[in-house]
Amino acid sequence: MEAENQNGFMSSLKKITQSESFAGVLLLCCAVLAMIVANSPLAEGYAALWKSKVGFDVNGTFIGMSLEHWINDVLMAFFFLVVGLEIKREVLFGELAGFKRAALPVIAALGGMIGPGIIYFALNAGSASEHGFGIPMATDIAFALGVLSALGKRVSISVKVFLVSLAVADDLGAIIVIALFYSSGISFGWLAVAAGIVAVLVMLNKMGVKALTPYMILGVGLWLAVHNCGIHATIAAVVLAFTIPVAPKMDTLDFMDKIKLVISNFQEAQKKKDGILLQNEQIEALHHIAQHKNAVQNPLLRLEHALAPYSNYLIMPIFAFANAGVSIGSNIDFGVDHVFLGIFCGLVIGKPLGIFLFTFLAEKFGIAARPKGVTWVEIFGAGALGGIGFTMSMFVTNLAFSGEHALVATDVAKISILIASLTAGILGSIFFFIRDKVTHH
């Protein structure tokens, strides 16, 4: 009985963790926990933890950085690698494949970035905080999927696909914004090194090298070069993702023929088997099956599937716990320029308006068409949920501000992101609840 209960618990736990909403729920829990810890007696220890240096000494020279930088620059590089792999997959085979399919979500994502950016910049132009215009531009795909899952059948499959495609295109836009506007002074020497490494990666791809190891080793070198050249190091991970090969080493027909031969050999060896131990031929057959299994898989998908669980359930939660903790006290000045209003209005108002307006214009000018069965009301509702910005918004916040007011502006921005994202999620949910009631009335 105890074993059955344990199996039932493990089965339930597996279902929960594999659901598309779990990553968003876990992210939210970590953000809330960070806020609780940052405003508890543990606050000083929490703040000191992220500033602590992690590395090693070589002849009296320290090589390393703060724990905060390890998380935001190194761990998040793996997150950006997964994002880059997702974008490449969608562009080649998914909802962004081909102009007709890609046009609508890409144009919608563009509107969803321009709208919030204009609102933030209009409110903060000329101030020390104007450089934060990129903060409200991003949509958090994990949170958005979590809300969509909670809404269930109230949201059609077409709307879900539209919002997910929009979020993927939005991620690409956010990466471009980070590369263009949130990079420090460029070192052209290191930039040349980075360009050389990218050339080698492209050459490996063109030569048909399918093994992932050389790409990952060169990826480390690319990260170091980009880190030293002044562009944010996580961009290196996206560039690496675009060079990962798609075609497998072996096509499916060859795989099937080889597997049939291996199974035939396995069965022949079975006739000689005496006892429970496998024959040497059978052990060798199993080894060949493992080799063929890797050879028939797409390198890009294999890497994405290997890294995605770590990105969703380890890296993003750690990032949230490290970055969402803001001590709310006399240090919080909501009057610092118009940072709060810019982010709140950008995400809650600018996102749905920008997405709706650009989608509407794209259809009216014949550039793109809405998915079948998707109404304008649902497009606006999807735009409202697009206002849930967290991971990318928090990431840009860490890069956006400088000068004396940077710490205060950063804290206000982080609280603003949390409040705006929660508001957008609630409003988007209410929107679809009401639409569902009206439709089935």
CSV table of C-alpha atoms in Angstrom, one decimal:
chain,number,residue,atom,x,y,z
A,1,MET,CA,0.0,0.0,0.0
A,2,GLU,CA,2.8,2.4,0.9
A,3,ALA,CA,4.6,1.6,-2.3
A,4,GLU,CA,1.4,2.3,-4.3
A,5,ASN,CA,0.9,5.6,-2.5
A,6,GLN,CA,4.5,6.6,-3.2
A,7,ASN,CA,4.1,5.6,-6.9
A,8,GLY,CA,0.9,7.6,-7.1
A,9,PHE,CA,2.6,10.7,-5.5
A,10,MET,CA,5.5,10.5,-7.9
A,11,SER,CA,3.2,10.1,-10.9
A,12,SER,CA,1.2,13.2,-9.7
A,13,LEU,CA,4.4,15.1,-9.2
A,14,LYS,CA,5.6,14.2,-12.7
A,15,LYS,CA,2.3,15.4,-14.2
A,16,ILE,CA,2.5,18.7,-12.4
A,17,THR,CA,6.1,19.4,-13.3
A,18,GLN,CA,5.5,18.5,-17.0
A,19,SER,CA,2.5,20.8,-17.3
A,20,GLU,CA,3.2,24.0,-19.3
A,21,SER,CA,2.0,26.1,-16.4
A,22,PHE,CA,4.4,24.8,-13.8
A,23,ALA,CA,7.4,26.8,-15.0
A,24,GLY,CA,5.4,30.0,-14.6
A,25,VAL,CA,4.0,29.0,-11.2
A,26,LEU,CA,7.5,28.2,-10.0
A,27,LEU,CA,8.9,31.5,-11.3
A,28,LEU,CA,6.1,33.4,-9.4
A,29,CYS,CA,6.8,31.5,-6.2
A,30,CYS,CA,10.5,32.3,-6.4
A,31,ALA,CA,9.8,36.0,-7.0
A,32,VAL,CA,7.3,36.1,-4.1
A,33,LEU,CA,9.8,34.3,-1.9
A,34,ALA,CA,12.5,36.8,-2.8
A,35,MET,CA,10.3,39.7,-1.8
A,36,ILE,CA,9.5,38.0,1.5
A,37,VAL,CA,13.1,37.3,2.3
A,38,ALA,CA,14.2,40.8,1.2
A,39,ASN,CA,11.8,42.3,3.7
A,40,SER,CA,12.5,40.0,6.6
A,41,PRO,CA,15.2,39.8,9.3
A,42,LEU,CA,17.2,37.9,6.6
A,43,ALA,CA,17.4,40.9,4.3
A,44,GLU,CA,21.0,41.9,5.0
A,45,GLY,CA,22.2,38.3,4.4
A,46,TYR,CA,20.1,38.1,1.3
A,47,ALA,CA,21.7,41.3,-0.1
A,48,ALA,CA,25.2,40.3,0.9
A,49,LEU,CA,24.9,36.8,-0.7
A,50,TRP,CA,24.6,38.1,-4.2
A,51,LYS,CA,27.5,40.5,-3.8
A,52,SER,CA,29.8,37.8,-2.5
A,53,LYS,CA,32.7,37.0,-4.8
A,54,VAL,CA,32.9,33.5,-6.3
A,55,GLY,CA,36.2,32.4,-8.1
A,56,PHE,CA,39.8,31.5,-7.3
A,57,ASP,CA,43.2,33.1,-6.9
A,58,VAL,CA,46.0,32.7,-9.4
A,59,ASN,CA,49.3,34.1,-8.1
A,60,GLY,CA,47.5,36.7,-6.1
A,61,THR,CA,45.1,37.6,-8.9
A,62,PHE,CA,41.4,36.9,-8.3
A,63,ILE,CA,39.6,35.3,-11.3
A,64,GLY,CA,35.9,35.4,-10.9
A,65,MET,CA,33.0,37.7,-10.2
A,66,SER,CA,30.1,38.2,-7.8
A,67,LEU,CA,27.4,35.6,-7.4
A,68,GLU,CA,25.0,38.1,-8.9
A,69,HIS,CA,27.1,38.3,-12.1
A,70,TRP,CA,27.5,34.5,-12.3
A,71,ILE,CA,23.7,34.2,-12.3
A,72,ASN,CA,23.0,37.1,-14.6
A,73,ASP,CA,25.8,36.7,-17.1
A,74,VAL,CA,26.7,33.0,-17.0
A,75,LEU,CA,23.6,31.0,-15.9
A,76,MET,CA,21.4,33.3,-18.0
A,77,ALA,CA,23.5,32.5,-21.0
A,78,PHE,CA,22.1,29.0,-21.0
A,79,PHE,CA,18.6,30.6,-20.8
A,80,PHE,CA,19.4,32.7,-23.8
A,81,LEU,CA,20.8,29.6,-25.6
A,82,VAL,CA,17.5,27.9,-25.1
A,83,VAL,CA,15.6,31.0,-26.3
A,84,GLY,CA,17.8,31.1,-29.4
A,85,LEU,CA,17.2,27.4,-30.2
A,86,GLU,CA,13.4,28.0,-29.8
A,87,ILE,CA,13.5,31.0,-32.1
A,88,LYS,CA,15.5,29.0,-34.8
A,89,ARG,CA,13.1,26.0,-34.5
A,90,GLU,CA,10.1,28.3,-34.9
A,91,VAL,CA,11.6,30.2,-37.8
A,92,LEU,CA,12.5,27.0,-39.7
A,93,PHE,CA,9.6,24.6,-38.8
A,94,GLY,CA,7.1,26.3,-36.5
A,95,GLU,CA,4.7,29.2,-36.5
A,96,LEU,CA,7.3,31.7,-37.7
A,97,ALA,CA,8.2,29.5,-40.8
A,98,GLY,CA,7.6,31.4,-44.1
A,99,PHE,CA,6.5,35.0,-44.5
A,100,LYS,CA,2.7,34.4,-44.4
A,101,ARG,CA,2.9,32.4,-41.1
A,102,ALA,CA,5.5,34.7,-39.5
A,103,ALA,CA,4.1,38.0,-40.6
A,104,LEU,CA,1.3,38.3,-38.1
A,105,PRO,CA,3.1,37.3,-34.8
A,106,VAL,CA,6.2,39.3,-35.8
A,107,ILE,CA,4.2,42.4,-36.6
A,108,ALA,CA,2.1,42.0,-33.5
A,109,ALA,CA,5.4,41.6,-31.4
A,110,LEU,CA,6.8,44.7,-33.0
A,111,GLY,CA,3.7,46.6,-32.0
A,112,GLY,CA,3.9,45.1,-28.5
A,113,MET,CA,7.4,46.5,-28.2
A,114,ILE,CA,7.0,49.9,-29.9
A,115,GLY,CA,3.8,50.8,-27.9
A,116,PRO,CA,5.3,50.3,-24.4
A,117,GLY,CA,8.7,51.8,-25.5
A,118,ILE,CA,7.0,55.0,-26.7
A,119,ILE,CA,4.9,55.3,-23.6
A,120,TYR,CA,7.9,54.9,-21.3
A,121,PHE,CA,10.1,57.2,-23.3
A,122,ALA,CA,7.5,59.9,-23.6
A,123,LEU,CA,7.1,59.9,-19.8
A,124,ASN,CA,10.8,59.8,-19.0
A,125,ALA,CA,12.4,61.7,-21.9
A,126,GLY,CA,15.2,64.1,-20.8
A,127,SER,CA,15.4,62.4,-17.4
A,128,ALA,CA,18.2,60.2,-16.0
A,129,SER,CA,15.8,57.2,-16.4
A,130,GLU,CA,15.0,57.5,-20.1
A,131,HIS,CA,17.4,54.7,-21.0
A,132,GLY,CA,14.9,52.2,-19.3
A,133,PHE,CA,12.6,52.3,-22.4
A,134,GLY,CA,13.5,48.6,-23.1
A,135,ILE,CA,12.1,47.4,-19.7
A,136,PRO,CA,8.4,47.2,-20.6
A,137,MET,CA,9.0,45.8,-24.1
A,138,ALA,CA,9.2,42.1,-23.2
A,139,THR,CA,6.6,39.4,-22.7
A,140,ASP,CA,7.4,36.6,-20.4
A,141,ILE,CA,6.5,33.3,-22.2
A,142,ALA,CA,6.6,31.2,-19.0
A,143,PHE,CA,4.1,33.4,-17.1
A,144,ALA,CA,1.9,33.9,-20.1
A,145,LEU,CA,1.7,30.1,-20.7
A,146,GLY,CA,0.9,29.6,-17.0
A,147,VAL,CA,-2.1,32.0,-17.3
A,148,LEU,CA,-3.2,30.5,-20.6
A,149,SER,CA,-3.2,27.0,-18.9
A,150,ALA,CA,-5.2,28.3,-16.0
A,151,LEU,CA,-7.8,29.8,-18.4
A,152,GLY,CA,-8.2,26.3,-20.0
A,153,LYS,CA,-10.8,26.0,-22.8
A,154,ARG,CA,-11.8,29.7,-22.4
A,155,VAL,CA,-8.9,30.4,-24.7
A,156,SER,CA,-8.9,28.7,-28.1
A,157,ILE,CA,-5.9,26.8,-29.5
A,158,SER,CA,-5.5,29.4,-32.2
A,159,VAL,CA,-5.2,32.2,-29.6
A,160,LYS,CA,-2.6,30.2,-27.6
A,161,VAL,CA,-0.5,29.6,-30.7
A,162,PHE,CA,-0.8,33.3,-31.7
A,163,LEU,CA,0.4,34.4,-28.2
A,164,VAL,CA,3.2,31.9,-28.0
A,165,SER,CA,4.4,32.8,-31.5
A,166,LEU,CA,4.2,36.5,-30.5
A,167,ALA,CA,6.2,35.8,-27.4
A,168,VAL,CA,8.9,34.0,-29.3
A,169,ALA,CA,9.2,36.9,-31.8
A,170,ASP,CA,9.1,39.3,-28.9
A,171,ASP,CA,12.1,37.4,-27.4
A,172,LEU,CA,14.1,38.0,-30.6
A,173,GLY,CA,13.1,41.7,-30.5
A,174,ALA,CA,14.3,41.9,-26.9
A,175,ILE,CA,17.6,40.3,-27.8
A,176,ILE,CA,18.1,42.8,-30.6
A,177,VAL,CA,17.3,45.7,-28.2
A,178,ILE,CA,19.8,44.4,-25.6
A,179,ALA,CA,22.5,44.1,-28.3
A,180,LEU,CA,21.9,47.6,-29.8
A,181,PHE,CA,21.0,49.7,-26.7
A,182,TYR,CA,22.4,48.0,-23.7
A,183,SER,CA,26.0,47.4,-24.6
A,184,SER,CA,29.0,49.4,-23.2
A,185,GLY,CA,31.9,50.8,-25.2
A,186,ILE,CA,32.9,48.3,-27.9
A,187,SER,CA,36.4,46.8,-28.0
A,188,PHE,CA,37.0,46.1,-31.7
A,189,GLY,CA,39.9,43.7,-31.0
A,190,TRP,CA,37.6,41.4,-28.9
A,191,LEU,CA,34.8,41.9,-31.4
A,192,ALA,CA,37.1,40.6,-34.2
A,193,VAL,CA,37.9,37.5,-32.0
A,194,ALA,CA,34.2,36.9,-31.6
A,195,ALA,CA,33.6,37.3,-35.3
A,196,GLY,CA,36.4,34.8,-36.0
A,197,ILE,CA,34.8,32.2,-33.6
A,198,VAL,CA,31.4,32.7,-35.3
A,199,ALA,CA,33.0,32.2,-38.7
A,200,VAL,CA,34.4,28.8,-37.4
A,201,LEU,CA,31.0,27.8,-36.0
A,202,VAL,CA,29.3,28.6,-39.3
A,203,MET,CA,32.1,26.6,-41.1
A,204,LEU,CA,31.5,23.6,-38.9
A,205,ASN,CA,27.8,23.8,-39.7
A,206,LYS,CA,28.4,24.0,-43.5
A,207,MET,CA,30.9,21.1,-43.3
A,208,GLY,CA,28.2,19.0,-41.8
A,209,VAL,CA,29.6,18.5,-38.3
A,210,LYS,CA,26.7,17.2,-36.2
A,211,ALA,CA,28.5,16.5,-32.9
A,212,LEU,CA,27.5,19.1,-30.3
A,213,THR,CA,30.8,19.1,-28.3
A,214,PRO,CA,32.8,21.3,-30.7
A,215,TYR,CA,30.0,23.9,-30.9
A,216,MET,CA,29.7,24.1,-27.1
A,217,ILE,CA,33.5,24.4,-26.6
A,218,LEU,CA,33.6,27.2,-29.2
A,219,GLY,CA,30.6,28.7,-27.5
A,220,VAL,CA,32.6,29.2,-24.3
A,221,GLY,CA,35.2,31.0,-26.2
A,222,LEU,CA,32.5,33.1,-27.9
A,223,TRP,CA,31.0,34.0,-24.5
A,224,LEU,CA,34.4,35.2,-23.3
A,225,ALA,CA,35.1,37.2,-26.4
A,226,VAL,CA,31.7,38.9,-26.4
A,227,HIS,CA,31.9,39.5,-22.6
A,228,ASN,CA,35.2,41.4,-23.2
A,229,CYS,CA,34.1,43.3,-26.3
A,230,GLY,CA,31.4,45.3,-24.5
A,231,ILE,CA,28.3,43.6,-25.9
A,232,HIS,CA,26.3,41.8,-23.2
A,233,ALA,CA,27.7,38.3,-23.0
A,234,THR,CA,24.3,36.5,-23.2
A,235,ILE,CA,24.0,37.6,-26.8
A,236,ALA,CA,26.8,35.1,-27.5
A,237,ALA,CA,24.5,32.3,-26.5
A,238,VAL,CA,21.9,33.4,-29.0
A,239,VAL,CA,24.5,33.6,-31.8
A,240,LEU,CA,25.7,30.1,-30.9
A,241,ALA,CA,22.1,28.8,-31.0
A,242,PHE,CA,21.7,30.0,-34.6
A,243,THR,CA,24.8,28.0,-35.7
A,244,ILE,CA,23.7,24.7,-34.2
A,245,PRO,CA,22.9,22.3,-37.0
A,246,VAL,CA,19.4,21.1,-37.6
A,247,ALA,CA,19.8,18.1,-40.0
A,248,PRO,CA,20.5,14.8,-38.2
A,249,LYS,CA,23.6,12.7,-38.9
A,250,MET,CA,21.3,9.8,-40.1
A,251,ASP,CA,17.9,10.0,-41.9
A,252,THR,CA,15.0,8.1,-40.5
A,253,LEU,CA,14.9,5.5,-43.3
A,254,ASP,CA,18.6,4.6,-42.7
A,255,PHE,CA,17.8,4.5,-39.0
A,256,MET,CA,15.0,2.0,-39.4
A,257,ASP,CA,17.1,-0.3,-41.6
A,258,LYS,CA,20.0,-0.2,-39.1
A,259,ILE,CA,17.7,-0.8,-36.1
A,260,LYS,CA,16.0,-3.8,-37.9
A,261,LEU,CA,19.5,-5.3,-38.5
A,262,VAL,CA,20.5,-4.7,-34.8
A,263,ILE,CA,17.3,-6.3,-33.5
A,264,SER,CA,17.8,-9.2,-35.9
A,265,ASN,CA,21.3,-9.7,-34.4
A,266,PHE,CA,19.9,-9.3,-30.9
A,267,GLN,CA,17.3,-12.0,-31.6
A,268,GLU,CA,19.9,-14.4,-33.0
A,269,ALA,CA,22.1,-14.0,-30.0
A,270,GLN,CA,19.1,-14.7,-27.8
A,271,LYS,CA,19.0,-18.2,-29.1
A,272,LYS,CA,22.5,-18.9,-27.7
A,273,LYS,CA,21.6,-17.3,-24.4
A,274,ASP,CA,22.0,-19.4,-21.3
A,275,GLY,CA,20.6,-17.9,-18.1
A,276,ILE,CA,19.8,-14.2,-17.3
A,277,LEU,CA,23.0,-12.6,-18.5
A,278,LEU,CA,23.1,-10.9,-21.9
A,279,GLN,CA,25.3,-12.2,-24.6
A,280,ASN,CA,28.3,-10.0,-25.8
A,281,GLU,CA,26.5,-9.7,-29.1
A,282,GLN,CA,23.4,-8.4,-27.3
A,283,ILE,CA,25.4,-5.8,-25.3
A,284,GLU,CA,27.1,-4.6,-28.5
A,285,ALA,CA,23.6,-4.4,-30.1
A,286,LEU,CA,22.4,-2.2,-27.3
A,287,HIS,CA,25.5,0.0,-27.7
A,288,HIS,CA,24.7,0.4,-31.5
A,289,ILE,CA,21.0,1.3,-30.7
A,290,ALA,CA,22.2,4.1,-28.4
A,291,GLN,CA,24.6,5.4,-31.1
A,292,HIS,CA,21.9,5.3,-33.8
A,293,LYS,CA,19.4,6.9,-31.5
A,294,ASN,CA,21.7,10.0,-31.1
A,295,ALA,CA,22.5,10.0,-34.8
A,296,VAL,CA,18.9,10.2,-36.0
A,297,GLN,CA,18.0,13.0,-33.6
A,298,ASN,CA,18.2,16.7,-34.8
A,299,PRO,CA,21.2,18.2,-33.0
A,300,LEU,CA,19.2,21.4,-32.4
A,301,LEU,CA,16.2,19.6,-30.8
A,302,ARG,CA,18.5,17.3,-28.8
A,303,LEU,CA,20.3,20.3,-27.3
A,304,GLU,CA,17.0,22.2,-26.7
A,305,HIS,CA,15.4,19.2,-25.0
A,306,ALA,CA,18.5,18.6,-22.9
A,307,LEU,CA,18.7,22.3,-21.7
A,308,ALA,CA,15.0,23.3,-21.5
A,309,PRO,CA,14.3,21.6,-18.1
A,310,TYR,CA,17.3,23.2,-16.5
A,311,SER,CA,16.4,26.6,-18.0
A,312,ASN,CA,12.7,26.4,-16.9
A,313,TYR,CA,13.1,24.7,-13.5
A,314,LEU,CA,16.5,25.8,-12.3
A,315,ILE,CA,18.0,28.8,-14.0
A,316,MET,CA,14.9,31.0,-14.3
A,317,PRO,CA,13.8,30.4,-10.7
A,318,ILE,CA,17.3,31.2,-9.4
A,319,PHE,CA,17.4,34.3,-11.5
A,320,ALA,CA,13.9,35.3,-10.1
A,321,PHE,CA,15.0,34.7,-6.5
A,322,ALA,CA,18.2,36.7,-7.0
A,323,ASN,CA,16.7,39.7,-8.8
A,324,ALA,CA,13.1,40.1,-7.6
A,325,GLY,CA,14.0,40.7,-3.9
A,326,VAL,CA,13.5,44.4,-3.3
A,327,SER,CA,13.5,45.8,0.3
A,328,ILE,CA,10.4,48.0,0.5
A,329,GLY,CA,11.2,50.9,2.8
A,330,SER,CA,12.4,54.5,2.8
A,331,ASN,CA,14.8,53.5,0.0
A,332,ILE,CA,11.8,53.2,-2.4
A,333,ASP,CA,11.0,56.4,-4.2
A,334,PHE,CA,8.1,56.0,-6.6
A,335,GLY,CA,8.6,59.6,-7.5
A,336,VAL,CA,12.0,58.9,-9.2
A,337,ASP,CA,11.3,60.4,-12.6
A,338,HIS,CA,8.3,58.4,-14.1
A,339,VAL,CA,9.8,55.0,-13.9
A,340,PHE,CA,6.8,53.4,-12.2
A,341,LEU,CA,4.2,55.0,-14.6
A,342,GLY,CA,6.4,54.3,-17.6
A,343,ILE,CA,6.7,50.6,-16.9
A,344,PHE,CA,3.1,50.1,-15.6
A,345,CYS,CA,1.4,52.0,-18.4
A,346,GLY,CA,3.8,50.4,-20.9
A,347,LEU,CA,3.0,46.8,-20.0
A,348,VAL,CA,-0.7,47.2,-19.0
A,349,ILE,CA,-1.8,49.8,-21.7
A,350,GLY,CA,1.0,49.9,-24.3
A,351,LYS,CA,1.3,46.2,-24.9
A,352,PRO,CA,-2.4,45.4,-25.7
A,353,LEU,CA,-2.8,48.6,-27.7
A,354,GLY,CA,0.4,48.1,-29.7
A,355,ILE,CA,-0.3,44.4,-30.4
A,356,PHE,CA,-4.0,45.2,-31.4
A,357,LEU,CA,-3.2,48.2,-33.6
A,358,PHE,CA,-0.3,46.6,-35.5
A,359,THR,CA,-2.3,43.4,-36.1
A,360,PHE,CA,-5.3,45.5,-37.2
A,361,LEU,CA,-3.2,47.5,-39.7
A,362,ALA,CA,-1.4,44.4,-40.9
A,363,GLU,CA,-4.7,42.8,-41.9
A,364,LYS,CA,-6.2,46.0,-43.3
A,365,PHE,CA,-3.2,46.5,-45.6
A,366,GLY,CA,-3.2,42.9,-46.6
A,367,ILE,CA,0.2,42.1,-45.2
A,368,ALA,CA,-1.1,39.3,-42.9
A,369,ALA,CA,-4.3,37.7,-41.8
A,370,ARG,CA,-5.6,36.6,-38.4
A,371,PRO,CA,-5.7,32.8,-37.7
A,372,LYS,CA,-9.1,31.3,-38.6
A,373,GLY,CA,-11.7,31.7,-35.9
A,374,VAL,CA,-9.7,34.3,-34.0
A,375,THR,CA,-11.8,37.5,-33.3
A,376,TRP,CA,-10.5,41.0,-32.8
A,377,VAL,CA,-11.7,40.7,-29.2
A,378,GLU,CA,-9.4,37.7,-28.7
A,379,ILE,CA,-6.5,39.5,-30.3
A,380,PHE,CA,-6.9,42.3,-27.7
A,381,GLY,CA,-7.2,39.8,-24.9
A,382,ALA,CA,-4.0,38.1,-26.0
A,383,GLY,CA,-2.4,41.6,-26.1
A,384,ALA,CA,-3.4,42.1,-22.5
A,385,LEU,CA,-1.7,38.9,-21.5
A,386,GLY,CA,1.3,40.0,-23.5
A,387,GLY,CA,1.7,42.7,-20.8
A,388,ILE,CA,3.0,40.0,-18.5
A,389,GLY,CA,6.7,40.9,-18.5
A,390,PHE,CA,9.2,39.4,-16.0
A,391,THR,CA,12.4,37.6,-17.0
A,392,MET,CA,13.5,39.7,-19.9
A,393,SER,CA,12.2,42.9,-18.2
A,394,MET,CA,14.1,42.1,-15.0
A,395,PHE,CA,17.2,41.4,-17.2
A,396,VAL,CA,17.0,44.7,-19.0
A,397,THR,CA,16.4,46.5,-15.7
A,398,ASN,CA,19.9,45.3,-14.5
A,399,LEU,CA,21.4,47.0,-17.6
A,400,ALA,CA,19.3,50.1,-18.0
A,401,PHE,CA,20.2,52.5,-15.3
A,402,SER,CA,23.5,54.2,-14.4
A,403,GLY,CA,24.7,57.1,-12.3
A,404,GLU,CA,23.8,58.1,-8.7
A,405,HIS,CA,20.1,57.2,-8.9
A,406,ALA,CA,20.7,53.7,-10.5
A,407,LEU,CA,20.0,51.7,-7.3
A,408,VAL,CA,16.8,53.5,-6.5
A,409,ALA,CA,15.5,53.4,-10.1
A,410,THR,CA,16.4,49.7,-10.4
A,411,ASP,CA,14.4,48.9,-7.2
A,412,VAL,CA,11.4,50.9,-8.4
A,413,ALA,CA,11.6,49.3,-11.8
A,414,LYS,CA,11.6,45.8,-10.3
A,415,ILE,CA,8.6,46.5,-8.1
A,416,SER,CA,6.8,48.1,-11.1
A,417,ILE,CA,7.4,45.0,-13.3
A,418,LEU,CA,5.9,42.8,-10.6
A,419,ILE,CA,2.8,45.0,-10.1
A,420,ALA,CA,2.3,45.6,-13.9
A,421,SER,CA,2.7,41.9,-14.7
A,422,LEU,CA,0.3,40.9,-12.0
A,423,THR,CA,-2.2,43.5,-13.2
A,424,ALA,CA,-1.8,42.4,-16.9
A,425,GLY,CA,-2.3,38.8,-15.9
A,426,ILE,CA,-5.5,39.6,-13.9
A,427,LEU,CA,-7.0,41.9,-16.5
A,428,GLY,CA,-6.2,39.5,-19.3
A,429,SER,CA,-7.8,36.6,-17.4
A,430,ILE,CA,-10.9,38.7,-16.5
A,431,PHE,CA,-11.2,39.7,-20.2
A,432,PHE,CA,-11.3,36.0,-21.3
A,433,PHE,CA,-13.7,35.1,-18.5
A,434,ILE,CA,-16.1,37.8,-19.5
A,435,ARG,CA,-15.8,37.0,-23.3
A,436,ASP,CA,-16.5,33.3,-22.4
A,437,LYS,CA,-19.6,34.2,-20.4
A,438,VAL,CA,-20.9,36.5,-23.2
A,439,THR,CA,-20.2,33.9,-25.9
A,440,HIS,CA,-22.1,31.1,-24.0
A,441,HIS,CA,-24.9,33.3,-22.7
